[in-house]
mmCIF file with all atom_site columns, C-alpha atoms in Angstrom:
data_model
loop_
_atom_site.group_PDB
_atom_site.id
_atom_site.type_symbol
_atom_site.label_atom_id
_atom_site.label_alt_id
_atom_site.label_comp_id
_atom_site.label_asym_id
_atom_site.label_entity_id
_atom_site.label_seq_id
_atom_site.pdbx_PDB_ins_code
_atom_site.Cartn_x
_atom_site.Cartn_y
_atom_site.Cartn_z
_atom_site.occupancy
_atom_site.B_iso_or_equiv
_atom_site.pdbx_formal_charge
_atom_site.auth_seq_id
_atom_site.auth_comp_id
_atom_site.auth_asym_id
_atom_site.auth_atom_id
_atom_site.pdbx_PDB_model_num
ATOM 1   C CA . MET A 1 1   ? -18.769 4.336   7.182   1.00 79.00 ? 7   MET A CA 1
ATOM 2   C CA . SER A 1 2   ? -15.901 5.407   4.943   1.00 88.00 ? 8   SER A CA 1
ATOM 3   C CA . GLU A 1 3   ? -14.970 3.542   1.762   1.00 95.00 ? 9   GLU A CA 1
ATOM 4   C CA . TYR A 1 4   ? -11.402 3.395   0.464   1.00 97.00 ? 10  TYR A CA 1
ATOM 5   C CA . THR A 1 5   ? -9.549  1.930   -2.505  1.00 98.00 ? 11  THR A CA 1
ATOM 6   C CA . VAL A 1 6   ? -6.548  -0.250  -1.707  1.00 98.00 ? 12  VAL A CA 1
ATOM 7   C CA . LEU A 1 7   ? -4.092  -1.146  -4.456  1.00 98.00 ? 13  LEU A CA 1
ATOM 8   C CA . LEU A 1 8   ? -2.655  -4.653  -4.079  1.00 98.00 ? 14  LEU A CA 1
ATOM 9   C CA . TYR A 1 9   ? 0.565   -5.348  -5.958  1.00 98.00 ? 15  TYR A CA 1
ATOM 10  C CA . SER A 1 10  ? 2.270   -8.681  -6.497  1.00 98.00 ? 16  SER A CA 1
ATOM 11  C CA . ASP A 1 11  ? 3.379   -10.593 -9.567  1.00 98.00 ? 17  ASP A CA 1
ATOM 12  C CA . ASP A 1 12  ? 1.776   -13.653 -7.922  1.00 98.00 ? 18  ASP A CA 1
ATOM 13  C CA . ALA A 1 13  ? -2.047  -13.839 -7.883  1.00 98.00 ? 19  ALA A CA 1
ATOM 14  C CA . ALA A 1 14  ? -1.948  -16.199 -4.876  1.00 98.00 ? 20  ALA A CA 1
ATOM 15  C CA . VAL A 1 15  ? -0.020  -13.602 -2.854  1.00 98.00 ? 21  VAL A CA 1
ATOM 16  C CA . ARG A 1 16  ? -2.562  -10.917 -3.809  1.00 98.00 ? 22  ARG A CA 1
ATOM 17  C CA . ASP A 1 17  ? -5.325  -13.290 -2.661  1.00 98.00 ? 23  ASP A CA 1
ATOM 18  C CA . ARG A 1 18  ? -3.607  -13.852 0.704   1.00 98.00 ? 24  ARG A CA 1
ATOM 19  C CA . ILE A 1 19  ? -3.161  -10.112 1.230   1.00 98.00 ? 25  ILE A CA 1
ATOM 20  C CA . ARG A 1 20  ? -6.799  -9.430  0.267   1.00 98.00 ? 26  ARG A CA 1
ATOM 21  C CA . LEU A 1 21  ? -8.030  -12.129 2.660   1.00 98.00 ? 27  LEU A CA 1
ATOM 22  C CA . ALA A 1 22  ? -5.849  -10.802 5.505   1.00 98.00 ? 28  ALA A CA 1
ATOM 23  C CA . ILE A 1 23  ? -7.225  -7.267  5.044   1.00 98.00 ? 29  ILE A CA 1
ATOM 24  C CA . GLY A 1 24  ? -10.805 -8.284  4.334   1.00 97.00 ? 30  GLY A CA 1
ATOM 25  C CA . PRO A 1 25  ? -13.554 -6.039  2.951   1.00 97.00 ? 31  PRO A CA 1
ATOM 26  C CA . ARG A 1 26  ? -13.929 -4.308  6.350   1.00 97.00 ? 32  ARG A CA 1
ATOM 27  C CA . PRO A 1 27  ? -10.631 -4.028  8.234   1.00 96.00 ? 33  PRO A CA 1
ATOM 28  C CA . ALA A 1 28  ? -12.548 -2.127  10.954  1.00 96.00 ? 34  ALA A CA 1
ATOM 29  C CA . ALA A 1 29  ? -16.194 -1.424  11.703  1.00 95.00 ? 35  ALA A CA 1
ATOM 30  C CA . ASP A 1 30  ? -15.942 2.120   10.324  1.00 95.00 ? 36  ASP A CA 1
ATOM 31  C CA . LEU A 1 31  ? -13.951 1.253   7.182   1.00 97.00 ? 37  LEU A CA 1
ATOM 32  C CA . GLN A 1 32  ? -14.862 -0.508  3.970   1.00 97.00 ? 38  GLN A CA 1
ATOM 33  C CA . VAL A 1 33  ? -12.355 -1.214  1.220   1.00 97.00 ? 39  VAL A CA 1
ATOM 34  C CA . GLU A 1 34  ? -12.458 -2.131  -2.421  1.00 98.00 ? 40  GLU A CA 1
ATOM 35  C CA . PHE A 1 35  ? -9.377  -3.561  -4.053  1.00 98.00 ? 41  PHE A CA 1
ATOM 36  C CA . ALA A 1 36  ? -7.564  -2.698  -7.257  1.00 98.00 ? 42  ALA A CA 1
ATOM 37  C CA . GLU A 1 37  ? -4.938  -5.230  -8.297  1.00 98.00 ? 43  GLU A CA 1
ATOM 38  C CA . ALA A 1 38  ? -1.720  -4.936  -10.241 1.00 98.00 ? 44  ALA A CA 1
ATOM 39  C CA . SER A 1 39  ? 0.874   -7.513  -11.225 1.00 98.00 ? 45  SER A CA 1
ATOM 40  C CA . THR A 1 40  ? 3.432   -5.108  -12.763 1.00 98.00 ? 46  THR A CA 1
ATOM 41  C CA . TRP A 1 41  ? 4.821   -1.645  -12.037 1.00 97.00 ? 47  TRP A CA 1
ATOM 42  C CA . GLU A 1 42  ? 3.189   -0.420  -15.247 1.00 97.00 ? 48  GLU A CA 1
ATOM 43  C CA . GLU A 1 43  ? -0.233  -1.554  -13.985 1.00 98.00 ? 49  GLU A CA 1
ATOM 44  C CA . CYS A 1 44  ? 0.433   0.175   -10.644 1.00 97.00 ? 50  CYS A CA 1
ATOM 45  C CA . ARG A 1 45  ? 1.296   3.391   -12.446 1.00 97.00 ? 51  ARG A CA 1
ATOM 46  C CA . ARG A 1 46  ? -1.846  3.183   -14.615 1.00 98.00 ? 52  ARG A CA 1
ATOM 47  C CA . LEU A 1 47  ? -4.073  2.637   -11.563 1.00 98.00 ? 53  LEU A CA 1
ATOM 48  C CA . LEU A 1 48  ? -2.394  5.495   -9.687  1.00 98.00 ? 54  LEU A CA 1
ATOM 49  C CA . ASP A 1 49  ? -2.937  7.773   -12.685 1.00 97.00 ? 55  ASP A CA 1
ATOM 50  C CA . GLU A 1 50  ? -6.565  6.784   -13.335 1.00 97.00 ? 56  GLU A CA 1
ATOM 51  C CA . TYR A 1 51  ? -8.043  6.256   -9.861  1.00 96.00 ? 57  TYR A CA 1
ATOM 52  C CA . GLU A 1 52  ? -7.890  7.724   -6.409  1.00 96.00 ? 58  GLU A CA 1
ATOM 53  C CA . ILE A 1 53  ? -5.878  5.127   -4.529  1.00 97.00 ? 59  ILE A CA 1
ATOM 54  C CA . ASP A 1 54  ? -5.995  5.549   -0.751  1.00 97.00 ? 60  ASP A CA 1
ATOM 55  C CA . LEU A 1 55  ? -3.374  2.942   0.185   1.00 98.00 ? 61  LEU A CA 1
ATOM 56  C CA . MET A 1 56  ? -0.869  0.728   -1.603  1.00 98.00 ? 62  MET A CA 1
ATOM 57  C CA . VAL A 1 57  ? -0.088  -2.715  -0.159  1.00 98.00 ? 63  VAL A CA 1
ATOM 58  C CA . LEU A 1 58  ? 2.934   -4.080  -1.997  1.00 98.00 ? 64  LEU A CA 1
ATOM 59  C CA . ASP A 1 59  ? 4.630   -7.473  -2.089  1.00 98.00 ? 65  ASP A CA 1
ATOM 60  C CA . GLY A 1 60  ? 8.257   -6.954  -1.137  1.00 97.00 ? 66  GLY A CA 1
ATOM 61  C CA . GLU A 1 61  ? 9.217   -10.267 -2.746  1.00 96.00 ? 67  GLU A CA 1
ATOM 62  C CA . ALA A 1 62  ? 7.611   -9.621  -6.158  1.00 97.00 ? 68  ALA A CA 1
ATOM 63  C CA . THR A 1 63  ? 9.737   -9.797  -9.296  1.00 95.00 ? 69  THR A CA 1
ATOM 64  C CA . PRO A 1 64  ? 11.058  -8.191  -11.357 1.00 95.00 ? 70  PRO A CA 1
ATOM 65  C CA . ALA A 1 65  ? 9.931   -5.050  -9.502  1.00 96.00 ? 71  ALA A CA 1
ATOM 66  C CA . GLY A 1 66  ? 9.810   -5.541  -5.748  1.00 96.00 ? 72  GLY A CA 1
ATOM 67  C CA . GLY A 1 67  ? 7.372   -3.726  -3.510  1.00 97.00 ? 73  GLY A CA 1
ATOM 68  C CA . ILE A 1 68  ? 10.094  -1.724  -1.750  1.00 97.00 ? 74  ILE A CA 1
ATOM 69  C CA . GLY A 1 69  ? 11.379  -0.410  -5.082  1.00 96.00 ? 75  GLY A CA 1
ATOM 70  C CA . ILE A 1 70  ? 7.864   0.437   -6.258  1.00 97.00 ? 76  ILE A CA 1
ATOM 71  C CA . ALA A 1 71  ? 7.169   2.235   -2.977  1.00 97.00 ? 77  ALA A CA 1
ATOM 72  C CA . ARG A 1 72  ? 10.286  4.370   -3.414  1.00 96.00 ? 78  ARG A CA 1
ATOM 73  C CA . GLN A 1 73  ? 9.602   5.047   -7.085  1.00 95.00 ? 79  GLN A CA 1
ATOM 74  C CA . THR A 1 74  ? 6.027   6.097   -6.258  1.00 96.00 ? 80  THR A CA 1
ATOM 75  C CA . LYS A 1 75  ? 7.337   8.529   -3.629  1.00 93.00 ? 81  LYS A CA 1
ATOM 76  C CA . ASP A 1 76  ? 9.823   9.921   -6.155  1.00 93.00 ? 82  ASP A CA 1
ATOM 77  C CA . GLU A 1 77  ? 7.440   10.225  -9.122  1.00 94.00 ? 83  GLU A CA 1
ATOM 78  C CA . TYR A 1 78  ? 4.145   11.383  -7.582  1.00 94.00 ? 84  TYR A CA 1
ATOM 79  C CA . LEU A 1 79  ? 3.601   14.699  -5.838  1.00 91.00 ? 85  LEU A CA 1
ATOM 80  C CA . ASN A 1 80  ? 0.958   13.280  -3.482  1.00 91.00 ? 86  ASN A CA 1
ATOM 81  C CA . PRO A 1 81  ? 1.350   9.493   -3.472  1.00 94.00 ? 87  PRO A CA 1
ATOM 82  C CA . PRO A 1 82  ? -0.833  7.309   -1.282  1.00 96.00 ? 88  PRO A CA 1
ATOM 83  C CA . PRO A 1 83  ? 0.678   5.808   1.857   1.00 96.00 ? 89  PRO A CA 1
ATOM 84  C CA . THR A 1 84  ? 2.490   2.516   1.287   1.00 97.00 ? 90  THR A CA 1
ATOM 85  C CA . CYS A 1 85  ? 2.634   -0.721  3.224   1.00 98.00 ? 91  CYS A CA 1
ATOM 86  C CA . VAL A 1 86  ? 5.076   -3.421  2.116   1.00 98.00 ? 92  VAL A CA 1
ATOM 87  C CA . VAL A 1 87  ? 4.741   -7.103  2.966   1.00 98.00 ? 93  VAL A CA 1
ATOM 88  C CA . ILE A 1 88  ? 8.247   -8.370  3.677   1.00 97.00 ? 94  ILE A CA 1
ATOM 89  C CA . ALA A 1 89  ? 9.524   -11.902 4.224   1.00 95.00 ? 95  ALA A CA 1
ATOM 90  C CA . ARG A 1 90  ? 12.087  -11.008 6.899   1.00 94.00 ? 96  ARG A CA 1
ATOM 91  C CA . ALA A 1 91  ? 11.714  -8.534  9.751   1.00 92.00 ? 97  ALA A CA 1
ATOM 92  C CA . ALA A 1 92  ? 15.375  -7.628  9.106   1.00 92.00 ? 98  ALA A CA 1
ATOM 93  C CA . ASP A 1 93  ? 14.264  -5.975  5.833   1.00 93.00 ? 99  ASP A CA 1
ATOM 94  C CA . ARG A 1 94  ? 12.524  -3.182  7.751   1.00 94.00 ? 100 ARG A CA 1
ATOM 95  C CA . TRP A 1 95  ? 15.657  -1.040  7.458   1.00 94.00 ? 101 TRP A CA 1
ATOM 96  C CA . LEU A 1 96  ? 15.447  -1.210  3.663   1.00 94.00 ? 102 LEU A CA 1
ATOM 97  C CA . ALA A 1 97  ? 11.744  -0.335  3.782   1.00 95.00 ? 103 ALA A CA 1
ATOM 98  C CA . ALA A 1 98  ? 12.533  2.629   6.037   1.00 93.00 ? 104 ALA A CA 1
ATOM 99  C CA . TYR A 1 99  ? 15.187  3.798   3.577   1.00 91.00 ? 105 TYR A CA 1
ATOM 100 C CA . ALA A 1 100 ? 12.563  3.605   0.795   1.00 93.00 ? 106 ALA A CA 1
ATOM 101 C CA . GLN A 1 101 ? 10.226  5.773   2.938   1.00 94.00 ? 107 GLN A CA 1
ATOM 102 C CA . VAL A 1 102 ? 7.624   3.029   3.291   1.00 96.00 ? 108 VAL A CA 1
ATOM 103 C CA . ASP A 1 103 ? 4.924   4.077   5.769   1.00 96.00 ? 109 ASP A CA 1
ATOM 104 C CA . ALA A 1 104 ? 4.425   0.598   7.303   1.00 97.00 ? 110 ALA A CA 1
ATOM 105 C CA . THR A 1 105 ? 5.584   -2.988  6.948   1.00 97.00 ? 111 THR A CA 1
ATOM 106 C CA . LEU A 1 106 ? 3.929   -6.328  7.579   1.00 97.00 ? 112 LEU A CA 1
ATOM 107 C CA . VAL A 1 107 ? 5.833   -9.594  7.855   1.00 97.00 ? 113 VAL A CA 1
ATOM 108 C CA . ALA A 1 108 ? 4.634   -12.674 5.944   1.00 96.00 ? 114 ALA A CA 1
ATOM 109 C CA . PRO A 1 109 ? 2.869   -14.888 6.716   1.00 96.00 ? 115 PRO A CA 1
ATOM 110 C CA . LEU A 1 110 ? 0.260   -12.229 7.415   1.00 97.00 ? 116 LEU A CA 1
ATOM 111 C CA . ASP A 1 111 ? -1.670  -12.250 10.678  1.00 96.00 ? 117 ASP A CA 1
ATOM 112 C CA . PRO A 1 112 ? -5.221  -11.035 9.890   1.00 96.00 ? 118 PRO A CA 1
ATOM 113 C CA . VAL A 1 113 ? -5.545  -9.120  13.183  1.00 96.00 ? 119 VAL A CA 1
ATOM 114 C CA . THR A 1 114 ? -2.249  -7.257  12.786  1.00 97.00 ? 120 THR A CA 1
ATOM 115 C CA . THR A 1 115 ? -2.898  -6.687  9.082   1.00 98.00 ? 121 THR A CA 1
ATOM 116 C CA . GLY A 1 116 ? -6.390  -5.299  9.720   1.00 97.00 ? 122 GLY A CA 1
ATOM 117 C CA . GLN A 1 117 ? -5.142  -3.025  12.506  1.00 97.00 ? 123 GLN A CA 1
ATOM 118 C CA . THR A 1 118 ? -2.263  -1.724  10.382  1.00 97.00 ? 124 THR A CA 1
ATOM 119 C CA . VAL A 1 119 ? -4.450  -1.053  7.328   1.00 98.00 ? 125 VAL A CA 1
ATOM 120 C CA . ALA A 1 120 ? -7.210  0.540   9.443   1.00 97.00 ? 126 ALA A CA 1
ATOM 121 C CA . GLY A 1 121 ? -4.697  2.826   11.146  1.00 96.00 ? 127 GLY A CA 1
ATOM 122 C CA . MET A 1 122 ? -3.213  3.897   7.834   1.00 97.00 ? 128 MET A CA 1
ATOM 123 C CA . LEU A 1 123 ? -6.625  4.573   6.260   1.00 97.00 ? 129 LEU A CA 1
ATOM 124 C CA . ARG A 1 124 ? -7.791  6.560   9.294   1.00 96.00 ? 130 ARG A CA 1
ATOM 125 C CA . ALA A 1 125 ? -4.595  8.620   9.204   1.00 93.00 ? 131 ALA A CA 1
ATOM 126 C CA . ARG A 1 126 ? -5.207  9.328   5.514   1.00 90.00 ? 132 ARG A CA 1
ATOM 127 C CA . ARG A 1 127 ? -8.815  10.306  6.267   1.00 89.00 ? 133 ARG A CA 1
ATOM 128 C CA . ASP A 1 128 ? -7.583  12.641  8.992   1.00 89.00 ? 134 ASP A CA 1
ATOM 129 C CA . GLY A 1 129 ? -5.151  14.369  6.616   1.00 86.00 ? 135 GLY A CA 1
ATOM 130 C CA . SER A 1 130 ? -1.760  12.935  7.567   1.00 84.00 ? 136 SER A CA 1
ATOM 131 C CA . VAL A 1 131 ? 0.893   13.204  4.879   1.00 81.00 ? 137 VAL A CA 1
ATOM 132 C CA . PRO A 1 132 ? 2.697   9.966   3.878   1.00 82.00 ? 138 PRO A CA 1
ATOM 133 C CA . LEU A 1 133 ? 6.449   9.715   4.417   1.00 80.00 ? 139 LEU A CA 1
ATOM 134 C CA . GLY A 1 134 ? 8.712   11.138  1.757   1.00 76.00 ? 140 GLY A CA 1
ATOM 135 C CA . THR A 1 135 ? 6.086   13.213  -0.010  1.00 68.00 ? 141 THR A CA 1
ATOM 136 C CA . LEU A 1 136 ? 5.918   16.819  -1.044  1.00 57.00 ? 142 LEU A CA 1
ATOM 137 C CA . GLY A 1 137 ? 2.282   17.016  0.020   1.00 52.00 ? 143 GLY A CA 1
ATOM 138 C CA . THR A 1 138 ? 0.982   19.893  2.044   1.00 46.00 ? 144 THR A CA 1
ATOM 139 C CA . ILE A 1 139 ? 0.562   19.640  5.764   1.00 44.00 ? 145 ILE A CA 1
ATOM 140 C CA . PRO A 1 140 ? -3.059  20.212  6.835   1.00 44.00 ? 146 PRO A CA 1
ATOM 141 C CA . ARG A 1 141 ? -3.747  23.383  8.793   1.00 41.00 ? 147 ARG A CA 1
#
């Protein structure tokens, strides 16, 4: 079984709790996750700098820095950023997430089955060497 670190970002602890519960400690039988939490962009940056983060799940409604903006900034500032998933309030915001080169979106309220499947797929893709959108990473040979 593979273990991964998932960074949860929201300025609201209750939102982070809901995201954590929707993902769960084992989003699939072959995957185990531990969570790192951040409530500000500065905390996200510190965690990205100090730990190997395998996936970022970001609250698109957070303030003052929204998850879509943090996703884009991460893609712009880090050579090999982790894949990003943004929780959005409206499906219509997917275009903005696509513009920010977000790898996946989930619509709140989160469905645990869809959330688990999305996170598991993203972690497996990372394990298998796929390169997140908008990165300068190298393509596996």
